[in-house]
């Protein structure tokens, strides 16, 4: 059976050009970047070239890039690093209710450590309430962390607006740009951020590598103690092959972003229109236009997302319900709850996230499968089954 992958917000296949770029660093060029001999120099050179590549891509300077093990570690380092280092100035942090668990769990942990966190609400499209955010700023606020684009519903946040009042009040601004990188423009000066998290495996790079951008002059406390790697901000022998692969993935994304985004946006709108036109009681979740070019999130009344997912999987189609991070629990997604969906409505939601290599014929196949499966499940549903107009 042919398989169709449309779960690119969970992870992406590694590009073959990325694999090619990485391979020598497992074999010939296996050196430790801290060693003084030629093997070490080779590794150190690859490390610094990769740093330059990643920095260029987001409009940063190479010395502002700290390589990490991925988005989760970058979020932890940004939030705990700023919180611990600035706790004498204040212990108040502002974030949103729809952040990735890497941000929300870190904030919850800091609350146990004596920090105070304000979780600013979002509207029914998932856009943060900037007025409420501004009102929640206090004299002891040290950090605002709001994601650039949401991993479940694809909503893009007005980060540069938020940066205006963060700057006025001398508050550090962090954004999680893991989902936006490679899909929409990510530039640290245009966004006006002091810290920005990115991850390799969401942009066709290898898993287990990412970076944190830290604007020059932003005081940060390290979380990993050891050797002096990454300018003393992140100890541990660098993952050279992973970092080289990440930098290659970033370079490819930069080259292709305009064409890829156009292609994905076309497929996204095609799929949304097909589903909306052929299935009753289906609703687009998230903002109609301020959304990632590859994100489709639709909810279907009277049926369970999990059942749809299993039937789609039997047809070789890989997608998600709600969020990949919470899809194994029965709790409704915190993002869908935050935009005001009732539990019974959020349970019927599907997240379909497209990739640059998806084809139009795959969209046709998925749309057809959805019509069939939704019809089938509704026919069995005690609420929907009696009403043929709902199929
Ligand atoms: C995937 C993801 C992360 C976590 O990144 P990892 O590299 O998997 O640790 C963080 N934030 C967002 C928005 C994500 O989508």
Tab-separated table of C-alpha atoms and ligand atoms in Angstrom:
chain	number	residue	atom	x	y	z
A	1	UNK	CA	0.000	0.000	0.000
A	2	UNK	CA	1.282	3.457	-0.790
A	3	UNK	CA	1.748	5.657	2.245
A	4	UNK	CA	0.980	9.354	2.455
A	5	UNK	CA	2.699	11.421	5.124
A	6	UNK	CA	0.914	14.614	6.165
A	7	UNK	CA	2.177	15.052	9.700
A	8	UNK	CA	5.083	17.432	9.050
A	9	UNK	CA	4.504	19.447	12.224
A	10	UNK	CA	5.400	16.318	14.202
A	11	UNK	CA	8.559	15.666	12.203
A	12	UNK	CA	9.827	15.604	8.628
A	13	UNK	CA	11.862	13.140	6.540
A	14	UNK	CA	15.550	14.055	6.343
A	15	UNK	CA	16.401	15.482	2.922
A	16	UNK	CA	18.846	13.250	1.008
A	17	UNK	CA	21.147	16.256	0.442
A	18	UNK	CA	21.222	16.693	4.217
A	19	UNK	CA	22.182	13.040	4.690
A	20	UNK	CA	24.962	13.467	2.104
A	21	UNK	CA	26.299	16.520	3.926
A	22	UNK	CA	26.300	14.669	7.252
A	23	UNK	CA	27.898	11.362	6.247
A	24	UNK	CA	31.594	12.433	6.217
A	25	UNK	CA	31.227	13.618	9.813
A	26	UNK	CA	30.483	10.072	10.959
A	27	UNK	CA	33.508	8.607	9.169
A	28	UNK	CA	36.562	10.578	7.961
A	29	UNK	CA	35.764	13.799	9.766
A	30	UNK	CA	34.876	12.371	13.152
A	31	UNK	CA	37.030	14.767	15.201
A	32	UNK	CA	36.144	16.499	18.453
A	33	UNK	CA	35.868	20.229	17.763
A	34	UNK	CA	37.803	20.966	20.979
A	35	UNK	CA	40.894	18.967	19.898
A	36	UNK	CA	43.886	20.950	18.689
A	37	UNK	CA	45.034	18.566	15.929
A	38	UNK	CA	43.821	18.550	12.341
A	39	UNK	CA	40.891	16.222	13.102
A	40	UNK	CA	39.679	18.685	15.698
A	41	UNK	CA	40.235	21.664	13.420
A	42	UNK	CA	38.191	20.033	10.685
A	43	UNK	CA	35.305	19.569	13.099
A	44	UNK	CA	35.685	23.073	14.533
A	45	UNK	CA	35.606	24.533	11.048
A	46	UNK	CA	32.427	22.647	10.174
A	47	UNK	CA	30.904	23.830	13.443
A	48	UNK	CA	31.654	27.487	12.761
A	49	UNK	CA	30.530	27.313	9.125
A	50	UNK	CA	27.262	25.785	10.287
A	51	UNK	CA	26.879	28.494	12.909
A	52	UNK	CA	27.400	31.151	10.228
A	53	UNK	CA	24.797	29.494	7.990
A	54	UNK	CA	22.147	29.313	10.701
A	55	UNK	CA	22.920	32.864	11.881
A	56	UNK	CA	22.677	34.275	8.329
A	57	UNK	CA	19.346	32.616	7.791
A	58	UNK	CA	17.679	34.382	10.731
A	59	UNK	CA	19.558	37.686	10.487
A	60	UNK	CA	21.762	37.013	13.524
A	61	UNK	CA	25.487	37.112	14.212
A	62	UNK	CA	27.278	33.751	14.536
A	63	UNK	CA	28.223	34.442	18.163
A	64	UNK	CA	24.517	34.787	18.980
A	65	UNK	CA	23.787	31.133	18.101
A	66	UNK	CA	23.929	28.363	20.718
A	67	UNK	CA	23.517	24.862	19.306
A	68	UNK	CA	21.292	22.628	21.431
A	69	UNK	CA	19.627	19.235	21.227
A	70	UNK	CA	16.470	20.738	19.707
A	71	UNK	CA	13.478	22.957	20.252
A	72	UNK	CA	12.701	21.656	23.724
A	73	UNK	CA	16.171	22.352	25.071
A	74	UNK	CA	16.254	25.764	23.385
A	75	UNK	CA	12.956	26.722	25.040
A	76	UNK	CA	14.222	25.491	28.424
A	77	UNK	CA	17.502	27.378	28.090
A	78	UNK	CA	15.797	30.597	26.977
A	79	UNK	CA	13.194	30.668	29.734
A	80	UNK	CA	15.101	29.208	32.696
A	81	UNK	CA	18.319	30.881	31.542
A	82	UNK	CA	16.744	34.367	31.570
A	83	UNK	CA	14.651	33.666	34.698
A	84	UNK	CA	17.561	32.477	36.867
A	85	UNK	CA	19.964	35.141	35.670
A	86	UNK	CA	17.496	38.023	36.106
A	87	UNK	CA	15.632	36.904	39.231
A	88	UNK	CA	16.970	39.808	41.272
A	89	UNK	CA	15.325	42.220	38.821
A	90	UNK	CA	12.005	40.413	39.045
A	91	UNK	CA	10.293	37.051	39.079
A	92	UNK	CA	7.374	37.609	36.725
A	93	UNK	CA	7.059	35.935	33.319
A	94	UNK	CA	4.340	36.389	30.690
A	95	UNK	CA	3.441	33.722	28.140
A	96	UNK	CA	0.322	32.569	26.265
A	97	UNK	CA	-2.146	29.782	26.907
A	98	UNK	CA	-1.356	28.025	23.598
A	99	UNK	CA	2.404	27.545	23.864
A	100	UNK	CA	4.137	24.248	23.132
A	101	UNK	CA	4.542	21.994	26.215
A	102	UNK	CA	8.286	22.786	26.130
A	103	UNK	CA	7.376	26.340	27.152
A	104	UNK	CA	4.324	25.634	29.312
A	105	UNK	CA	5.994	22.892	31.375
A	106	UNK	CA	9.093	25.026	31.848
A	107	UNK	CA	6.926	27.897	33.105
A	108	UNK	CA	5.012	25.543	35.408
A	109	UNK	CA	8.319	24.313	36.805
A	110	UNK	CA	9.483	27.886	37.430
A	111	UNK	CA	6.233	28.609	39.290
A	112	UNK	CA	7.223	25.892	41.753
A	113	UNK	CA	10.581	27.637	42.099
A	114	UNK	CA	8.949	30.897	43.189
A	115	UNK	CA	8.454	32.659	39.855
A	116	UNK	CA	5.031	34.019	38.873
A	117	UNK	CA	3.659	33.363	35.405
A	118	UNK	CA	0.768	35.106	33.644
A	119	UNK	CA	-0.828	33.082	30.842
A	120	UNK	CA	-2.390	35.522	28.368
A	121	UNK	CA	-5.519	34.354	26.560
A	122	UNK	CA	-6.004	34.034	22.798
A	123	UNK	CA	-9.122	34.747	20.715
A	124	UNK	CA	-11.226	32.089	18.978
A	125	UNK	CA	-8.758	32.052	16.043
A	126	UNK	CA	-5.815	31.536	18.391
A	127	UNK	CA	-4.371	35.062	18.130
A	128	UNK	CA	-2.965	36.418	21.389
A	129	UNK	CA	-4.780	39.324	23.022
A	130	UNK	CA	-2.025	41.976	22.838
A	131	UNK	CA	-4.030	44.442	24.967
A	132	UNK	CA	-4.320	41.895	27.747
A	133	UNK	CA	-0.639	41.109	27.327
A	134	UNK	CA	0.306	44.775	27.674
A	135	UNK	CA	-1.926	45.146	30.753
A	136	UNK	CA	-0.321	42.123	32.377
A	137	UNK	CA	3.153	43.722	32.299
A	138	UNK	CA	4.367	44.568	35.817
A	139	UNK	CA	7.430	46.304	37.226
A	140	UNK	CA	8.897	42.900	38.057
A	141	UNK	CA	8.246	41.325	34.611
A	142	UNK	CA	11.539	40.016	33.225
A	143	UNK	CA	10.492	37.875	30.258
A	144	UNK	CA	7.734	37.516	27.678
A	145	UNK	CA	7.627	34.227	25.749
A	146	UNK	CA	5.130	33.943	22.887
A	147	UNK	CA	5.436	31.435	20.058
A	148	UNK	CA	5.817	32.636	16.470
A	149	UNK	CA	3.462	30.035	14.975
A	150	UNK	CA	1.393	27.405	16.700
A	151	UNK	CA	2.132	23.718	16.121
A	152	UNK	CA	-1.507	22.561	16.290
A	153	UNK	CA	-3.567	25.234	14.545
A	154	UNK	CA	-0.822	27.059	12.642
A	155	UNK	CA	-1.795	30.517	13.886
A	156	UNK	CA	0.910	33.170	13.433
A	157	UNK	CA	1.342	35.627	16.299
A	158	UNK	CA	2.071	39.388	16.034
A	159	UNK	CA	5.548	39.071	17.564
A	160	UNK	CA	6.851	42.404	16.243
A	161	UNK	CA	3.887	44.211	17.884
A	162	UNK	CA	4.647	42.503	21.176
A	163	UNK	CA	8.305	43.451	20.813
A	164	UNK	CA	7.377	47.140	20.864
A	165	UNK	CA	6.086	47.103	24.410
A	166	UNK	CA	8.685	44.598	25.552
A	167	UNK	CA	11.402	47.008	24.387
A	168	UNK	CA	9.719	50.058	25.954
A	169	UNK	CA	9.667	48.308	29.308
A	170	UNK	CA	13.079	46.671	29.079
A	171	UNK	CA	11.651	43.141	29.131
A	172	UNK	CA	13.352	40.276	27.284
A	173	UNK	CA	11.271	38.693	24.517
A	174	UNK	CA	11.560	35.028	23.536
A	175	UNK	CA	9.769	33.318	20.684
A	176	UNK	CA	9.523	29.648	19.774
A	177	UNK	CA	9.983	29.703	15.985
A	178	UNK	CA	10.246	25.928	15.565
A	179	UNK	CA	7.171	25.736	13.321
A	180	UNK	CA	7.673	28.962	11.402
A	181	UNK	CA	11.283	28.400	10.310
A	182	UNK	CA	11.404	27.438	6.640
A	183	UNK	CA	7.708	28.262	6.110
A	184	UNK	CA	7.479	32.020	6.673
A	185	UNK	CA	10.143	34.709	7.160
A	186	UNK	CA	12.037	34.347	10.438
A	187	UNK	CA	14.334	37.315	11.115
A	188	UNK	CA	15.347	38.251	14.644
A	189	UNK	CA	15.445	42.001	13.951
A	190	UNK	CA	12.159	42.125	12.063
A	191	UNK	CA	10.534	40.164	14.880
A	192	UNK	CA	12.373	42.251	17.482
A	193	UNK	CA	13.164	39.287	19.722
A	194	UNK	CA	16.018	38.724	22.167
A	195	UNK	CA	15.790	34.932	22.129
A	196	UNK	CA	14.465	32.545	19.465
A	197	UNK	CA	14.212	28.737	19.430
A	198	UNK	CA	14.555	26.592	16.303
A	199	UNK	CA	14.767	22.855	15.642
A	200	UNK	CA	16.304	20.821	12.836
A	201	UNK	CA	13.899	17.898	12.495
A	202	UNK	CA	10.929	20.122	11.617
A	203	UNK	CA	12.738	21.399	8.497
A	204	UNK	CA	13.995	18.129	6.927
A	205	UNK	CA	17.094	17.951	9.113
A	206	UNK	CA	18.101	15.259	11.608
A	207	UNK	CA	16.450	14.854	15.025
A	208	UNK	CA	18.185	15.852	18.252
A	209	UNK	CA	19.669	19.162	17.140
A	210	UNK	CA	18.493	22.760	17.195
A	211	UNK	CA	19.596	26.199	18.238
A	212	UNK	CA	18.812	29.097	20.518
A	213	UNK	CA	19.439	32.602	19.249
A	214	UNK	CA	20.491	34.923	22.086
A	215	UNK	CA	20.779	38.625	21.222
A	216	UNK	CA	24.138	40.083	22.212
A	217	UNK	CA	23.930	41.516	25.735
A	218	UNK	CA	21.043	39.288	26.900
A	219	UNK	CA	22.042	37.874	30.281
A	220	UNK	CA	21.515	34.126	30.352
A	221	UNK	CA	22.420	31.472	32.879
A	222	UNK	CA	23.713	28.174	31.573
A	223	UNK	CA	21.825	25.004	32.504
A	224	UNK	CA	24.484	22.451	31.511
A	225	UNK	CA	27.800	22.702	33.335
A	226	UNK	CA	30.979	21.131	32.012
A	227	UNK	CA	33.534	22.211	29.410
A	228	UNK	CA	33.491	25.645	27.802
A	229	UNK	CA	31.516	24.658	24.702
A	230	UNK	CA	29.154	27.076	22.973
A	231	UNK	CA	30.718	30.101	24.696
A	232	UNK	CA	30.150	28.491	28.103
A	233	UNK	CA	26.406	28.474	27.525
A	234	UNK	CA	25.942	24.777	26.723
A	235	UNK	CA	28.581	22.284	27.796
A	236	UNK	CA	29.041	18.983	25.992
A	237	UNK	CA	30.962	17.787	22.925
A	238	UNK	CA	29.167	19.262	19.942
A	239	UNK	CA	26.997	17.034	17.743
A	240	UNK	CA	28.970	17.948	14.624
A	241	UNK	CA	27.203	15.651	12.143
A	242	UNK	CA	23.812	16.787	13.447
A	243	UNK	CA	24.807	20.452	13.372
A	244	UNK	CA	26.153	20.116	9.810
A	245	UNK	CA	22.883	18.454	8.788
A	246	UNK	CA	20.849	21.169	10.503
A	247	UNK	CA	22.830	23.913	8.719
A	248	UNK	CA	22.337	22.139	5.381
A	249	UNK	CA	18.596	21.868	6.050
A	250	UNK	CA	18.498	25.592	6.871
A	251	UNK	CA	20.377	26.425	3.641
A	252	UNK	CA	17.982	24.313	1.567
A	253	UNK	CA	14.956	25.847	3.284
A	254	UNK	CA	16.278	29.339	2.547
A	255	UNK	CA	16.721	28.486	-1.131
A	256	UNK	CA	13.289	26.954	-1.470
A	257	UNK	CA	11.089	28.857	0.934
A	258	UNK	CA	9.261	30.965	-1.664
A	259	UNK	CA	8.424	28.038	-3.970
A	260	UNK	CA	7.756	25.572	-1.163
A	261	UNK	CA	5.457	27.940	0.734
A	262	UNK	CA	3.531	28.681	-2.457
A	263	UNK	CA	3.161	24.972	-3.218
A	264	UNK	CA	2.046	24.090	0.309
A	265	UNK	CA	-0.365	27.028	0.497
A	266	UNK	CA	-1.947	25.887	-2.758
A	267	UNK	CA	-2.377	22.317	-1.469
A	268	UNK	CA	-3.589	23.588	1.915
A	269	UNK	CA	-6.345	25.720	0.388
A	270	UNK	CA	-7.293	22.961	-2.035
A	271	UNK	CA	-7.717	20.466	0.803
A	272	UNK	CA	-9.656	22.914	2.973
A	273	UNK	CA	-12.005	23.760	0.102
A	274	UNK	CA	-12.531	20.135	-0.886
A	275	UNK	CA	-13.378	19.104	2.667
A	276	UNK	CA	-15.599	22.107	3.363
A	277	UNK	CA	-17.505	21.613	0.107
A	278	UNK	CA	-18.071	17.900	0.503
A	279	UNK	CA	-18.566	17.332	4.233
A	280	UNK	CA	-21.268	18.974	6.346
A	281	UNK	CA	-20.571	20.208	9.846
A	282	UNK	CA	-16.850	20.568	9.220
A	283	UNK	CA	-15.137	23.696	10.553
A	284	UNK	CA	-11.711	25.185	9.970
A	285	UNK	CA	-9.853	25.637	13.263
A	286	UNK	CA	-7.417	28.538	13.626
A	287	UNK	CA	-7.105	31.810	11.731
A	288	UNK	CA	-8.236	31.723	8.075
A	289	UNK	CA	-5.250	33.743	6.776
A	290	UNK	CA	-2.760	34.318	9.607
A	291	UNK	CA	-1.753	30.659	9.502
A	292	UNK	CA	1.205	28.605	8.374
A	293	UNK	CA	1.129	27.680	4.675
A	294	UNK	CA	1.202	23.958	5.561
A	295	UNK	CA	-1.361	23.763	8.361
A	296	UNK	CA	-4.872	22.370	7.962
A	297	UNK	CA	-6.845	21.877	11.171
A	298	UNK	CA	-10.464	20.900	10.738
A	299	UNK	CA	-13.019	19.643	13.199
A	300	UNK	CA	-15.915	17.390	12.354
A	301	UNK	CA	-18.985	17.327	14.591
A	302	UNK	CA	-20.303	14.075	16.076
A	303	UNK	CA	-17.188	11.956	15.592
A	304	UNK	CA	-13.885	11.266	17.310
A	305	UNK	CA	-10.587	12.375	15.821
A	306	UNK	CA	-8.935	9.154	17.056
A	307	UNK	CA	-11.365	6.969	15.098
A	308	UNK	CA	-10.799	9.048	11.964
A	309	UNK	CA	-7.042	8.813	12.462
A	310	UNK	CA	-7.151	5.012	12.713
A	311	UNK	CA	-9.304	4.634	9.598
A	312	UNK	CA	-7.008	7.031	7.703
A	313	UNK	CA	-3.997	5.044	8.890
A	314	UNK	CA	-5.584	1.894	7.434
A	315	UNK	CA	-5.627	3.724	4.104
A	316	UNK	CA	-1.941	4.587	4.500
A	317	UNK	CA	-2.533	8.218	5.460
A	318	UNK	CA	-0.535	9.598	8.386
A	319	UNK	CA	-2.005	12.642	10.133
A	320	UNK	CA	-2.622	13.775	13.715
A	321	UNK	CA	-5.442	14.625	16.028
A	322	UNK	CA	-4.999	17.824	18.025
A	323	UNK	CA	-1.307	17.774	18.870
A	324	UNK	CA	1.276	15.027	18.478
A	325	UNK	CA	2.450	15.732	22.008
A	326	UNK	CA	-0.914	15.132	23.601
A	327	UNK	CA	-2.411	12.678	21.122
A	328	UNK	CA	-1.731	9.711	23.377
A	329	UNK	CA	-3.772	11.190	26.212
A	330	UNK	CA	-7.536	11.525	26.327
A	331	UNK	CA	-7.379	15.088	27.636
A	332	UNK	CA	-8.612	17.600	25.067
A	333	UNK	CA	-5.764	19.636	23.563
A	334	UNK	CA	-4.918	22.712	25.663
A	335	UNK	CA	-4.779	24.782	22.461
A	336	UNK	CA	-8.292	23.813	21.351
A	337	UNK	CA	-9.568	24.450	24.884
A	338	UNK	CA	-7.834	27.865	24.896
A	339	UNK	CA	-9.602	28.961	21.686
A	340	UNK	CA	-12.907	28.122	23.345
A	341	UNK	CA	-13.823	24.722	21.920
A	342	UNK	CA	-15.945	22.465	24.096
A	343	UNK	CA	-14.313	19.070	24.831
A	344	UNK	CA	-16.767	17.241	22.549
A	345	UNK	CA	-15.884	19.604	19.684
A	346	UNK	CA	-12.118	19.424	20.147
A	347	UNK	CA	-12.256	15.615	20.120
A	348	UNK	CA	-13.388	15.724	16.490
A	349	UNK	CA	-10.378	17.702	15.292
A	350	UNK	CA	-7.727	16.596	12.814
A	351	UNK	CA	-4.375	18.254	12.168
A	352	UNK	CA	-3.062	17.736	8.650
A	353	UNK	CA	0.351	19.322	8.125
A	354	UNK	CA	1.730	19.345	4.612
A	355	UNK	CA	5.286	19.109	3.399
A	356	UNK	CA	7.114	20.423	0.352
A	357	UNK	CA	6.992	16.979	-1.278
A	358	UNK	CA	3.264	16.346	-0.954
A	359	UNK	CA	1.455	16.153	-4.293
A	360	UNK	CA	-1.908	17.367	-5.506
A	361	UNK	CA	-3.013	13.789	-6.208
A	362	UNK	CA	-2.352	13.014	-2.545
A	363	UNK	CA	-4.678	15.861	-1.568
A	364	UNK	CA	-7.376	14.337	-3.797
A	365	UNK	CA	-6.849	10.922	-2.202
A	366	UNK	CA	-6.971	12.291	1.355
A	367	UNK	CA	-10.069	14.409	0.688
A	368	UNK	CA	-11.850	11.388	-0.790
A	369	UNK	CA	-10.811	9.200	2.133
A	370	UNK	CA	-12.106	11.790	4.575
A	371	UNK	CA	-15.511	11.958	2.892
A	372	UNK	CA	-15.777	8.172	3.107
A	373	UNK	CA	-14.568	7.857	6.679
A	374	UNK	CA	-16.585	10.750	8.075
A	375	UNK	CA	-19.688	9.370	6.344
A	376	UNK	CA	-19.035	5.898	7.712
A	377	UNK	CA	-18.387	7.070	11.282
A	378	UNK	CA	-21.376	9.389	11.310
A	379	UNK	CA	-23.601	6.583	10.056
A	380	UNK	CA	-22.547	4.573	13.107
A	381	UNK	CA	-22.818	7.518	15.500
A	382	UNK	CA	-25.960	7.472	17.673
A	383	UNK	CA	-26.250	11.291	17.431
A	384	UNK	CA	-25.412	11.829	13.779
A	385	UNK	CA	-26.622	8.554	12.317
A	386	UNK	CA	-30.307	9.440	12.441
A	387	UNK	CA	-29.770	12.591	10.455
A	388	UNK	CA	-28.577	11.853	6.910
A	389	UNK	CA	-28.023	15.568	6.242
A	390	UNK	CA	-25.063	15.442	8.597
A	391	UNK	CA	-23.027	13.011	6.552
B	1	LIG	C1	8.417	20.264	17.809
B	1	LIG	C2	8.313	21.532	18.597
B	1	LIG	C3	9.137	21.775	19.692
B	1	LIG	C4	10.107	20.744	20.204
B	1	LIG	O1	11.222	20.623	19.382
B	1	LIG	P1	12.141	19.293	19.529
B	1	LIG	O2	13.286	19.582	18.631
B	1	LIG	O3	11.285	18.145	19.078
B	1	LIG	O4	12.532	19.208	20.960
B	1	LIG	C5	9.025	22.971	20.339
B	1	LIG	N1	8.147	23.902	19.940
B	1	LIG	C6	7.335	23.726	18.889
B	1	LIG	C7	6.388	24.798	18.484
B	1	LIG	C8	7.384	22.523	18.179
B	1	LIG	O5	6.558	22.333	17.152
